PDB file of C-alpha atoms and ligand atoms in Angstrom:
ATOM      1  CA  UNK A   1     122.932  86.170 190.439  1.00  0.00           C
ATOM      2  CA  UNK A   2     126.013  84.325 189.391  1.00  0.00           C
ATOM      3  CA  UNK A   3     124.614  81.273 191.060  1.00  0.00           C
ATOM      4  CA  UNK A   4     121.358  81.550 189.072  1.00  0.00           C
ATOM      5  CA  UNK A   5     123.172  81.877 185.769  1.00  0.00           C
ATOM      6  CA  UNK A   6     125.306  78.881 186.522  1.00  0.00           C
ATOM      7  CA  UNK A   7     122.258  76.977 187.580  1.00  0.00           C
ATOM      8  CA  UNK A   8     120.322  77.569 184.362  1.00  0.00           C
ATOM      9  CA  UNK A   9     123.360  76.833 182.233  1.00  0.00           C
ATOM     10  CA  UNK A  10     123.606  73.548 184.051  1.00  0.00           C
ATOM     11  CA  UNK A  11     119.947  72.930 183.328  1.00  0.00           C
ATOM     12  CA  UNK A  12     120.381  73.574 179.631  1.00  0.00           C
ATOM     13  CA  UNK A  13     123.349  71.235 179.621  1.00  0.00           C
ATOM     14  CA  UNK A  14     121.469  68.564 181.536  1.00  0.00           C
ATOM     15  CA  UNK A  15     118.497  68.927 179.238  1.00  0.00           C
ATOM     16  CA  UNK A  16     120.724  68.474 176.194  1.00  0.00           C
ATOM     17  CA  UNK A  17     122.397  65.514 177.827  1.00  0.00           C
ATOM     18  CA  UNK A  18     119.075  63.893 178.434  1.00  0.00           C
ATOM     19  CA  UNK A  19     118.131  64.469 174.823  1.00  0.00           C
ATOM     20  CA  UNK A  20     121.322  62.937 173.501  1.00  0.00           C
ATOM     21  CA  UNK A  21     121.448  60.039 175.931  1.00  0.00           C
ATOM     22  CA  UNK A  22     123.994  61.707 178.125  1.00  0.00           C
ATOM     23  CA  UNK A  23     126.875  61.671 175.727  1.00  0.00           C
ATOM     24  CA  UNK A  24     127.351  65.384 175.310  1.00  0.00           C
ATOM     25  CA  UNK A  25     128.362  65.724 178.932  1.00  0.00           C
ATOM     26  CA  UNK A  26     130.826  62.932 178.600  1.00  0.00           C
ATOM     27  CA  UNK A  27     132.575  64.170 175.506  1.00  0.00           C
ATOM     28  CA  UNK A  28     132.072  67.920 175.494  1.00  0.00           C
ATOM     29  CA  UNK A  29     135.446  68.781 176.941  1.00  0.00           C
ATOM     30  CA  UNK A  30     137.633  66.738 174.673  1.00  0.00           C
ATOM     31  CA  UNK A  31     136.055  66.481 171.243  1.00  0.00           C
ATOM     32  CA  UNK A  32     133.962  68.312 168.719  1.00  0.00           C
ATOM     33  CA  UNK A  33     130.622  67.926 170.532  1.00  0.00           C
ATOM     34  CA  UNK A  34     128.197  68.906 167.792  1.00  0.00           C
ATOM     35  CA  UNK A  35     129.715  66.506 165.293  1.00  0.00           C
ATOM     36  CA  UNK A  36     129.939  63.745 167.872  1.00  0.00           C
ATOM     37  CA  UNK A  37     126.276  64.196 168.662  1.00  0.00           C
ATOM     38  CA  UNK A  38     125.608  63.774 164.953  1.00  0.00           C
ATOM     39  CA  UNK A  39     127.571  60.583 164.923  1.00  0.00           C
ATOM     40  CA  UNK A  40     126.098  59.178 168.140  1.00  0.00           C
ATOM     41  CA  UNK A  41     122.570  60.033 167.171  1.00  0.00           C
ATOM     42  CA  UNK A  42     122.993  58.275 163.842  1.00  0.00           C
ATOM     43  CA  UNK A  43     125.089  55.396 165.104  1.00  0.00           C
ATOM     44  CA  UNK A  44     122.372  52.871 166.028  1.00  0.00           C
ATOM     45  CA  UNK A  45     120.636  53.346 162.712  1.00  0.00           C
ATOM     46  CA  UNK A  46     123.867  53.178 160.700  1.00  0.00           C
ATOM     47  CA  UNK A  47     125.088  50.152 162.596  1.00  0.00           C
ATOM     48  CA  UNK A  48     121.772  48.421 162.032  1.00  0.00           C
ATOM     49  CA  UNK A  49     122.101  49.058 158.282  1.00  0.00           C
ATOM     50  CA  UNK A  50     125.632  47.630 158.162  1.00  0.00           C
ATOM     51  CA  UNK A  51     124.683  44.557 160.197  1.00  0.00           C
ATOM     52  CA  UNK A  52     121.575  43.953 158.123  1.00  0.00           C
ATOM     53  CA  UNK A  53     123.445  44.270 154.832  1.00  0.00           C
ATOM     54  CA  UNK A  54     126.305  41.984 155.800  1.00  0.00           C
ATOM     55  CA  UNK A  55     123.785  39.381 156.807  1.00  0.00           C
ATOM     56  CA  UNK A  56     121.653  39.535 153.631  1.00  0.00           C
ATOM     57  CA  UNK A  57     124.337  40.209 151.015  1.00  0.00           C
ATOM     58  CA  UNK A  58     125.238  36.501 150.923  1.00  0.00           C
ATOM     59  CA  UNK A  59     123.933  33.123 152.079  1.00  0.00           C
ATOM     60  CA  UNK A  60     124.102  31.782 155.621  1.00  0.00           C
ATOM     61  CA  UNK A  61     127.297  32.540 157.534  1.00  0.00           C
ATOM     62  CA  UNK A  62     130.003  29.881 157.243  1.00  0.00           C
ATOM     63  CA  UNK A  63     130.598  27.366 160.037  1.00  0.00           C
ATOM     64  CA  UNK A  64     134.346  27.471 159.449  1.00  0.00           C
ATOM     65  CA  UNK A  65     136.505  28.853 162.224  1.00  0.00           C
ATOM     66  CA  UNK A  66     138.867  31.723 161.536  1.00  0.00           C
ATOM     67  CA  UNK A  67     142.562  30.772 161.769  1.00  0.00           C
ATOM     68  CA  UNK A  68     143.096  34.007 163.699  1.00  0.00           C
ATOM     69  CA  UNK A  69     141.367  34.058 167.070  1.00  0.00           C
ATOM     70  CA  UNK A  70     138.993  36.896 167.771  1.00  0.00           C
ATOM     71  CA  UNK A  71     140.622  39.740 169.794  1.00  0.00           C
ATOM     72  CA  UNK A  72     138.244  39.592 172.778  1.00  0.00           C
ATOM     73  CA  UNK A  73     141.017  40.764 175.061  1.00  0.00           C
ATOM     74  CA  UNK A  74     141.579  43.874 173.002  1.00  0.00           C
ATOM     75  CA  UNK A  75     137.878  44.767 173.194  1.00  0.00           C
ATOM     76  CA  UNK A  76     137.900  44.192 176.952  1.00  0.00           C
ATOM     77  CA  UNK A  77     140.929  46.433 177.263  1.00  0.00           C
ATOM     78  CA  UNK A  78     139.325  49.194 175.159  1.00  0.00           C
ATOM     79  CA  UNK A  79     136.224  49.144 177.378  1.00  0.00           C
ATOM     80  CA  UNK A  80     138.380  50.332 180.256  1.00  0.00           C
ATOM     81  CA  UNK A  81     139.991  53.218 178.354  1.00  0.00           C
ATOM     82  CA  UNK A  82     138.808  56.814 178.034  1.00  0.00           C
ATOM     83  CA  UNK A  83     136.115  57.840 175.550  1.00  0.00           C
ATOM     84  CA  UNK A  84     138.494  59.435 173.114  1.00  0.00           C
ATOM     85  CA  UNK A  85     140.587  56.268 172.884  1.00  0.00           C
ATOM     86  CA  UNK A  86     137.414  54.276 172.351  1.00  0.00           C
ATOM     87  CA  UNK A  87     136.255  56.545 169.542  1.00  0.00           C
ATOM     88  CA  UNK A  88     139.638  56.329 167.841  1.00  0.00           C
ATOM     89  CA  UNK A  89     139.479  52.536 168.202  1.00  0.00           C
ATOM     90  CA  UNK A  90     136.055  52.425 166.546  1.00  0.00           C
ATOM     91  CA  UNK A  91     137.203  54.667 163.717  1.00  0.00           C
ATOM     92  CA  UNK A  92     140.307  52.565 163.116  1.00  0.00           C
ATOM     93  CA  UNK A  93     138.288  49.347 163.230  1.00  0.00           C
ATOM     94  CA  UNK A  94     135.892  50.656 160.603  1.00  0.00           C
ATOM     95  CA  UNK A  95     138.844  51.727 158.519  1.00  0.00           C
ATOM     96  CA  UNK A  96     140.532  48.303 158.729  1.00  0.00           C
ATOM     97  CA  UNK A  97     137.270  46.582 157.838  1.00  0.00           C
ATOM     98  CA  UNK A  98     136.734  48.878 154.875  1.00  0.00           C
ATOM     99  CA  UNK A  99     140.288  48.312 153.629  1.00  0.00           C
ATOM    100  CA  UNK A 100     139.929  44.522 153.768  1.00  0.00           C
ATOM    101  CA  UNK A 101     137.166  44.632 151.194  1.00  0.00           C
ATOM    102  CA  UNK A 102     138.293  47.699 149.318  1.00  0.00           C
ATOM    103  CA  UNK A 103     141.806  46.406 148.654  1.00  0.00           C
ATOM    104  CA  UNK A 104     140.860  42.768 148.136  1.00  0.00           C
ATOM    105  CA  UNK A 105     140.030  40.898 144.961  1.00  0.00           C
ATOM    106  CA  UNK A 106     136.318  40.213 145.287  1.00  0.00           C
ATOM    107  CA  UNK A 107     135.918  38.361 141.988  1.00  0.00           C
ATOM    108  CA  UNK A 108     135.402  34.957 143.668  1.00  0.00           C
ATOM    109  CA  UNK A 109     132.518  35.972 145.929  1.00  0.00           C
ATOM    110  CA  UNK A 110     128.950  34.987 145.184  1.00  0.00           C
ATOM    111  CA  UNK A 111     127.417  37.838 147.159  1.00  0.00           C
ATOM    112  CA  UNK A 112     124.797  40.202 145.840  1.00  0.00           C
ATOM    113  CA  UNK A 113     126.875  42.921 144.150  1.00  0.00           C
ATOM    114  CA  UNK A 114     124.588  45.816 144.952  1.00  0.00           C
ATOM    115  CA  UNK A 115     124.105  44.837 148.608  1.00  0.00           C
ATOM    116  CA  UNK A 116     127.854  44.335 148.983  1.00  0.00           C
ATOM    117  CA  UNK A 117     128.407  47.785 147.521  1.00  0.00           C
ATOM    118  CA  UNK A 118     125.870  49.292 149.908  1.00  0.00           C
ATOM    119  CA  UNK A 119     127.445  47.485 152.809  1.00  0.00           C
ATOM    120  CA  UNK A 120     130.840  49.020 152.022  1.00  0.00           C
ATOM    121  CA  UNK A 121     129.235  52.429 151.574  1.00  0.00           C
ATOM    122  CA  UNK A 122     127.632  52.109 155.000  1.00  0.00           C
ATOM    123  CA  UNK A 123     130.987  51.304 156.622  1.00  0.00           C
ATOM    124  CA  UNK A 124     132.596  54.191 154.778  1.00  0.00           C
ATOM    125  CA  UNK A 125     129.852  56.582 155.868  1.00  0.00           C
ATOM    126  CA  UNK A 126     130.202  55.594 159.526  1.00  0.00           C
ATOM    127  CA  UNK A 127     133.938  56.020 159.322  1.00  0.00           C
ATOM    128  CA  UNK A 128     133.625  59.462 157.710  1.00  0.00           C
ATOM    129  CA  UNK A 129     131.052  60.640 160.266  1.00  0.00           C
ATOM    130  CA  UNK A 130     133.236  59.499 163.101  1.00  0.00           C
ATOM    131  CA  UNK A 131     136.343  61.144 161.641  1.00  0.00           C
ATOM    132  CA  UNK A 132     134.572  64.505 161.846  1.00  0.00           C
ATOM    133  CA  UNK A 133     133.921  63.958 165.538  1.00  0.00           C
ATOM    134  CA  UNK A 134     137.272  62.570 166.653  1.00  0.00           C
ATOM    135  CA  UNK A 135     139.768  65.393 166.589  1.00  0.00           C
ATOM    136  CA  UNK A 136     142.556  63.272 167.933  1.00  0.00           C
ATOM    137  CA  UNK A 137     145.543  62.545 165.788  1.00  0.00           C
ATOM    138  CA  UNK A 138     146.612  59.898 168.264  1.00  0.00           C
ATOM    139  CA  UNK A 139     148.898  57.325 166.745  1.00  0.00           C
ATOM    140  CA  UNK A 140     147.102  54.252 165.593  1.00  0.00           C
ATOM    141  CA  UNK A 141     146.489  51.201 167.712  1.00  0.00           C
ATOM    142  CA  UNK A 142     149.301  48.800 166.848  1.00  0.00           C
ATOM    143  CA  UNK A 143     147.587  45.732 168.279  1.00  0.00           C
ATOM    144  CA  UNK A 144     144.515  46.364 166.174  1.00  0.00           C
ATOM    145  CA  UNK A 145     146.563  46.961 163.046  1.00  0.00           C
ATOM    146  CA  UNK A 146     148.554  43.757 163.597  1.00  0.00           C
ATOM    147  CA  UNK A 147     145.388  41.796 164.164  1.00  0.00           C
ATOM    148  CA  UNK A 148     143.801  42.876 160.862  1.00  0.00           C
ATOM    149  CA  UNK A 149     147.063  42.374 158.994  1.00  0.00           C
ATOM    150  CA  UNK A 150     147.349  38.837 160.369  1.00  0.00           C
ATOM    151  CA  UNK A 151     143.714  38.166 159.582  1.00  0.00           C
ATOM    152  CA  UNK A 152     144.146  39.176 155.929  1.00  0.00           C
ATOM    153  CA  UNK A 153     147.390  37.227 155.592  1.00  0.00           C
ATOM    154  CA  UNK A 154     146.032  33.989 157.050  1.00  0.00           C
ATOM    155  CA  UNK A 155     142.791  34.005 155.110  1.00  0.00           C
ATOM    156  CA  UNK A 156     142.591  36.130 151.963  1.00  0.00           C
ATOM    157  CA  UNK A 157     146.270  36.260 150.982  1.00  0.00           C
ATOM    158  CA  UNK A 158     146.957  32.625 151.829  1.00  0.00           C
ATOM    159  CA  UNK A 159     144.196  31.421 149.524  1.00  0.00           C
ATOM    160  CA  UNK A 160     144.535  34.117 146.837  1.00  0.00           C
ATOM    161  CA  UNK A 161     141.156  35.593 147.771  1.00  0.00           C
ATOM    162  CA  UNK A 162     139.190  32.362 147.593  1.00  0.00           C
ATOM    163  CA  UNK A 163     135.459  32.387 148.038  1.00  0.00           C
ATOM    164  CA  UNK A 164     135.838  30.422 151.302  1.00  0.00           C
ATOM    165  CA  UNK A 165     138.268  32.978 152.723  1.00  0.00           C
ATOM    166  CA  UNK A 166     135.887  35.803 151.908  1.00  0.00           C
ATOM    167  CA  UNK A 167     133.109  33.934 153.723  1.00  0.00           C
ATOM    168  CA  UNK A 168     135.345  33.759 156.774  1.00  0.00           C
ATOM    169  CA  UNK A 169     136.071  37.466 156.510  1.00  0.00           C
ATOM    170  CA  UNK A 170     132.372  38.190 156.231  1.00  0.00           C
ATOM    171  CA  UNK A 171     131.621  36.187 159.366  1.00  0.00           C
ATOM    172  CA  UNK A 172     134.456  37.802 161.314  1.00  0.00           C
ATOM    173  CA  UNK A 173     133.372  41.256 160.108  1.00  0.00           C
ATOM    174  CA  UNK A 174     129.891  40.647 161.491  1.00  0.00           C
ATOM    175  CA  UNK A 175     131.435  39.678 164.825  1.00  0.00           C
ATOM    176  CA  UNK A 176     133.466  42.892 164.891  1.00  0.00           C
ATOM    177  CA  UNK A 177     130.482  45.056 164.054  1.00  0.00           C
ATOM    178  CA  UNK A 178     128.555  43.404 166.879  1.00  0.00           C
ATOM    179  CA  UNK A 179     131.385  44.046 169.307  1.00  0.00           C
ATOM    180  CA  UNK A 180     131.676  47.672 168.207  1.00  0.00           C
ATOM    181  CA  UNK A 181     127.946  47.946 168.832  1.00  0.00           C
ATOM    182  CA  UNK A 182     128.420  46.562 172.354  1.00  0.00           C
ATOM    183  CA  UNK A 183     131.248  49.006 172.914  1.00  0.00           C
ATOM    184  CA  UNK A 184     129.123  52.000 171.887  1.00  0.00           C
ATOM    185  CA  UNK A 185     126.303  50.748 174.111  1.00  0.00           C
ATOM    186  CA  UNK A 186     128.670  50.509 177.056  1.00  0.00           C
ATOM    187  CA  UNK A 187     129.825  54.077 176.348  1.00  0.00           C
ATOM    188  CA  UNK A 188     126.198  55.185 176.416  1.00  0.00           C
ATOM    189  CA  UNK A 189     125.667  53.342 179.683  1.00  0.00           C
ATOM    190  CA  UNK A 190     128.671  54.961 181.385  1.00  0.00           C
ATOM    191  CA  UNK A 191     127.597  58.366 180.119  1.00  0.00           C
ATOM    192  CA  UNK A 192     124.144  57.793 181.580  1.00  0.00           C
ATOM    193  CA  UNK A 193     125.680  56.643 184.866  1.00  0.00           C
ATOM    194  CA  UNK A 194     127.880  59.721 185.099  1.00  0.00           C
ATOM    195  CA  UNK A 195     124.819  61.870 184.403  1.00  0.00           C
ATOM    196  CA  UNK A 196     122.922  60.216 187.246  1.00  0.00           C
ATOM    197  CA  UNK A 197     125.758  60.767 189.669  1.00  0.00           C
ATOM    198  CA  UNK A 198     126.265  64.407 188.633  1.00  0.00           C
ATOM    199  CA  UNK A 199     123.085  65.672 190.267  1.00  0.00           C
ATOM    200  CA  UNK A 200     119.290  65.708 190.187  1.00  0.00           C
ATOM    201  CA  UNK A 201     117.522  65.566 186.854  1.00  0.00           C
ATOM    202  CA  UNK A 202     115.804  68.715 185.615  1.00  0.00           C
ATOM    203  CA  UNK A 203     112.022  68.950 185.858  1.00  0.00           C
ATOM    204  CA  UNK A 204     110.120  68.827 182.611  1.00  0.00           C
ATOM    205  CA  UNK A 205     108.046  71.942 181.831  1.00  0.00           C
TER     206      UNK A 205
HETATM  207  C1  NAG B   1     117.519  46.570 162.685  1.00  0.00           C
HETATM  208  O1  NAG B   1     116.355  47.220 163.099  1.00  0.00           O
HETATM  209  C2  NAG B   1     115.159  46.491 162.870  1.00  0.00           C
HETATM  210  C3  NAG B   1     113.978  47.387 163.201  1.00  0.00           C
HETATM  211  O2  NAG B   1     114.146  48.032 164.426  1.00  0.00           O
HETATM  212  C4  NAG B   1     115.197  45.236 163.729  1.00  0.00           C
HETATM  213  O3  NAG B   1     114.020  44.484 163.538  1.00  0.00           O
HETATM  214  C5  NAG B   1     116.403  44.413 163.331  1.00  0.00           C
HETATM  215  O4  NAG B   1     116.511  43.272 164.159  1.00  0.00           O
HETATM  216  C6  NAG B   1     117.670  45.226 163.418  1.00  0.00           C
HETATM  217  N1  NAG B   1     118.737  44.450 162.838  1.00  0.00           N
HETATM  218  C7  NAG B   1     119.933  44.335 163.405  1.00  0.00           C
HETATM  219  C8  NAG B   1     120.908  43.498 162.666  1.00  0.00           C
HETATM  220  O5  NAG B   1     120.223  44.868 164.459  1.00  0.00           O
HETATM  221  C1  NAG B   2     141.192  38.294 140.950  1.00  0.00           C
HETATM  222  O1  NAG B   2     141.063  36.903 141.136  1.00  0.00           O
HETATM  223  C2  NAG B   2     140.712  36.202 139.947  1.00  0.00           C
HETATM  224  C3  NAG B   2     140.549  34.725 140.320  1.00  0.00           C
HETATM  225  O2  NAG B   2     139.748  34.580 141.449  1.00  0.00           O
HETATM  226  C4  NAG B   2     141.765  36.375 138.886  1.00  0.00           C
HETATM  227  O3  NAG B   2     141.377  35.745 137.695  1.00  0.00           O
HETATM  228  C5  NAG B   2     141.978  37.873 138.635  1.00  0.00           C
HETATM  229  O4  NAG B   2     143.057  38.057 137.758  1.00  0.00           O
HETATM  230  C6  NAG B   2     142.274  38.605 139.950  1.00  0.00           C
HETATM  231  N1  NAG B   2     142.328  40.038 139.695  1.00  0.00           N
HETATM  232  C7  NAG B   2     143.353  40.782 140.118  1.00  0.00           C
HETATM  233  C8  NAG B   2     143.243  42.239 139.805  1.00  0.00           C
HETATM  234  O5  NAG B   2     144.306  40.324 140.726  1.00  0.00           O
END
């Protein structure tokens, strides 16, 4: 009897996991599952909107190189950490990106005002959705904070918010959004892998 109950509970869980690409199983014990499912289920769409807007809100991306090298190592490190740390990292990244634009003087940019506004709204929305899912009050990632501070100092602040420095920031932002996308995809992949190794899949009926 007890065995049967356990068994069907497992089936319901596995069914839900299948529906939500395996992530519920992965996160259910540490976070606010329902709100995380909301975020994960909307993520691809939201991320697509942000990436589309940043690409079309201005002209072609600049060929200039950023004076601050991209933190590939930090992303590689985050890939090896636990899900909760990864979610906090994504939330903080979105927050740093939002603050760059929100606190900066945008008067020199030639971007489409309405698309730029929508882009910032899309970042803000993702950040807000994710904040509802991540319960952790873990202290912020110092390396990430230093990186964004250095980035702002060596581009925007150094040139008093020149148009060229904003173009660099836009290009670097796109790179970050792409890497966050890769990170979320790798989280999905590990969740799917842990689902496969946790037992046989339920039969459809
Ligand atoms: C967004 O989604 C559309 C439709 O699926 C796709 O054609 C496009 O390449 C995507 N854009 C980005 C930046 O991922
Ligand atoms: C923003 O920058 C412009 C020049 O690009 C300057 O004229 C304006 O005063 C600045 N605004 C603020 C609030 O600093």
